[in-house]
Coordinates of C-alpha atoms in Angstrom, one line a residue:
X1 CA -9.3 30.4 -6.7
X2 CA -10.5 27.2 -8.3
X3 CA -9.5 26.2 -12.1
X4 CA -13.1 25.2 -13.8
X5 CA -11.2 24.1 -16.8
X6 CA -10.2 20.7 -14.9
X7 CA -12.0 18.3 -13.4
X8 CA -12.8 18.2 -10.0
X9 CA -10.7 14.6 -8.5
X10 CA -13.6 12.4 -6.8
X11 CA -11.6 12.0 -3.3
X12 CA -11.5 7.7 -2.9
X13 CA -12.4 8.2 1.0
X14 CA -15.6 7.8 2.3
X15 CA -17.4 10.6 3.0
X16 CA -18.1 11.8 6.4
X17 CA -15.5 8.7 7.4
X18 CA -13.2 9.6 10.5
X19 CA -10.4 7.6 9.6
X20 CA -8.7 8.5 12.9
X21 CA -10.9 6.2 14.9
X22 CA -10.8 2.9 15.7
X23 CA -10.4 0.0 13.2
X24 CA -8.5 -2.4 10.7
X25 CA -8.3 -0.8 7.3
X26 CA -6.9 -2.8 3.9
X27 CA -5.0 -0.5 1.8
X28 CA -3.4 -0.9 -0.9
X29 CA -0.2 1.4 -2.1
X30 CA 1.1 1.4 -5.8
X31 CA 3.8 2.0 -7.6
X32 CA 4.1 5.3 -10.1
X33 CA 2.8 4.0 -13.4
X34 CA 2.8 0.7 -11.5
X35 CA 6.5 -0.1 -12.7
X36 CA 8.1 -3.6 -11.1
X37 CA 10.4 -2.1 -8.6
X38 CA 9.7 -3.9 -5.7
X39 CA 11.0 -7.9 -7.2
X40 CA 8.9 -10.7 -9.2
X41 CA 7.0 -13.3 -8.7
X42 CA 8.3 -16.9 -9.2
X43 CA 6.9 -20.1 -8.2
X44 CA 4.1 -18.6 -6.7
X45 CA 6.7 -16.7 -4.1
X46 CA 7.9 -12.6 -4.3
X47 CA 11.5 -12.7 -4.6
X48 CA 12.4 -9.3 -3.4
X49 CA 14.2 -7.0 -5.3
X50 CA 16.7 -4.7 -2.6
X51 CA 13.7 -1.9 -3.0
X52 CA 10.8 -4.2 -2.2
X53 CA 13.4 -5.5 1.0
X54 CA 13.0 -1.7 1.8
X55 CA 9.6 -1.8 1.5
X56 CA 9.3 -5.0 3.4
X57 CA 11.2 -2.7 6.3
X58 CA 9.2 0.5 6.4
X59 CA 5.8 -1.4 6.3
X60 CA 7.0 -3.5 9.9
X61 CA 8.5 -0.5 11.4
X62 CA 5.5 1.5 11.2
X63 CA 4.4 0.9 14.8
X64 CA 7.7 1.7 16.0
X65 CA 6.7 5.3 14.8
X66 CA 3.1 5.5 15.3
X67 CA 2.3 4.3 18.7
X68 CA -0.6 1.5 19.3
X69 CA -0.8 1.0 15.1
X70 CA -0.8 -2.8 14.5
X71 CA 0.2 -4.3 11.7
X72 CA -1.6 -7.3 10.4
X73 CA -1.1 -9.5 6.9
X74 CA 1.1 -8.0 4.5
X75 CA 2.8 -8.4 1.1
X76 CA 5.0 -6.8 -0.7
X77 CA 4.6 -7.3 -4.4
X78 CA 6.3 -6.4 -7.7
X79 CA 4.7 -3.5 -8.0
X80 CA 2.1 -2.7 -5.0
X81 CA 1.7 -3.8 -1.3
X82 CA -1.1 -5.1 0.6
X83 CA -1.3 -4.8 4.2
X84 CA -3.8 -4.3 6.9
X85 CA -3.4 -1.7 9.7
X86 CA -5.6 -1.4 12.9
X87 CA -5.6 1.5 14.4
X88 CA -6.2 1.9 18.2
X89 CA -8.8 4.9 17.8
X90 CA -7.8 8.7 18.5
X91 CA -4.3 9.1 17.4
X92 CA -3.1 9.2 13.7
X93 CA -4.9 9.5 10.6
X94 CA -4.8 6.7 8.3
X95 CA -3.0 9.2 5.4
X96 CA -0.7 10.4 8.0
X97 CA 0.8 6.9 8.3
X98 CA 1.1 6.0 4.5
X99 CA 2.2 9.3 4.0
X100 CA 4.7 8.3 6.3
X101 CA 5.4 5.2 5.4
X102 CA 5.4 6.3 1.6
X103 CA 8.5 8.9 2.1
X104 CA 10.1 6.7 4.8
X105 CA 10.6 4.2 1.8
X106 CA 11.4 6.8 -0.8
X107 CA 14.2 8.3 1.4
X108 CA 15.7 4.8 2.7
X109 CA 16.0 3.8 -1.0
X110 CA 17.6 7.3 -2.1
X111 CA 19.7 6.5 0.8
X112 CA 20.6 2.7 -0.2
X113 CA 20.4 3.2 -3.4
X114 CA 22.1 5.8 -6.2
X115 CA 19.3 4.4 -8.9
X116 CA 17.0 4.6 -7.0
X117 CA 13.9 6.0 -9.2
X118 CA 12.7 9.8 -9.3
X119 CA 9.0 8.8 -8.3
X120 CA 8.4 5.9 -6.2
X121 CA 4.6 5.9 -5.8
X122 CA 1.5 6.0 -7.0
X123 CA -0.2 10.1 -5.8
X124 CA -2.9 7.9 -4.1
X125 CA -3.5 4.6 -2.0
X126 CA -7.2 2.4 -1.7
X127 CA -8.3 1.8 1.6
X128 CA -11.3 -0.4 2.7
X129 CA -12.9 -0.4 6.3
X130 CA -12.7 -4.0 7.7
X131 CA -16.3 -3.8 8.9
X132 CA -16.3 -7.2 11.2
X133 CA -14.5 -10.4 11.3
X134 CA -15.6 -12.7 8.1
X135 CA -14.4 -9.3 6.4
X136 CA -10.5 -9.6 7.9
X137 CA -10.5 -13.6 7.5
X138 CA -11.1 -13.0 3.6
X139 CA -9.1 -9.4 3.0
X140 CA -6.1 -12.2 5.3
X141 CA -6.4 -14.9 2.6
X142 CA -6.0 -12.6 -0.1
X143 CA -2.8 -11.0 0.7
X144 CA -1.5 -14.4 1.7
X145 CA -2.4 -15.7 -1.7
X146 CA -1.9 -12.5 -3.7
X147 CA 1.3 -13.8 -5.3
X148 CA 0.1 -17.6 -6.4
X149 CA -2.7 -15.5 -7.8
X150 CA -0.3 -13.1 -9.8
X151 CA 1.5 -16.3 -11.3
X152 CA -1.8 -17.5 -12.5
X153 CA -3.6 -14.3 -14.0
X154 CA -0.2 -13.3 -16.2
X155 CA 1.4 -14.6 -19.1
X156 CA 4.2 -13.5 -17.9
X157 CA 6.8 -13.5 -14.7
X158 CA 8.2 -10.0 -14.3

């Protein structure tokens, strides 16, 4: 039975989208109230905090777990990551493998860690279709340059 008395959540997927079939997909994954767990940014570089390491080693290991899934550009920053996946068409969903790749990271940094924090991630992740290849050469350069751009746009280095 449905609650009237909240809103309804607009789902962030497109509509009528089968995001089992083939295709390179952007996504990007947050952190719970977007908290700096994952390292900082100085000199334009991540330095990797032992969480973000994790994260760094979940993200590559996903196509040891989900077979055919590529992995293209990635980056892990202080508190989200970019990466693309491609996806070879009729196997996984797309939110089977974050999900998967979300509570891989939260259980190897329970594991590694005994501060490890309660809540990990953002509920959600953004995705876009990479539609054709001009798409994937620009999404490419801005992971690469995500963390000179994070330098520039704060006041701050956290």
């Amino acid at each position: 039975m449905s609650d009237n008395r909240y809103p309804q959540r607009k789902s962030p997927r497109l509509q009528g989208y089968d995001y089992t079939q083939s295709g390179a997909y952007f996504i990007t994954i947050c952190t719970h109230k977007r908290a700096h767990w994952f390292g900082r940014v100085t000199g334009g570089a991540m330095v990797l905090y032992p969480l973000g390491q994790i994260a760094v080693d979940c993200w590559n290991a996903i196509p040891d777990h989900f077979a055919a899934v590529e992995l293209d550009a990635a980056v892990v920053m202080p508190n989200h990551i970019h990466g693309i996946i491609v996806l070879p068409g009729g196997g996984a969903a797309l939110g089977t493998i974050i999900g998967a790749y979300k509570a891989a990271v939260t259980r190897e940094a329970r594991r590694q860690q005994s501060a490890a924090p309660d809540t990990i991630w953002h509920r959600r992740y953004y995705d876009r279709i990479i539609r054709n290849k001009r798409a994937l050469e620009r999404i490419r350069e801005y992971i690469v340059s995500n963390p000179a751009r994070w330098q520039a746009t704060r006041s701050y280095a956290t």
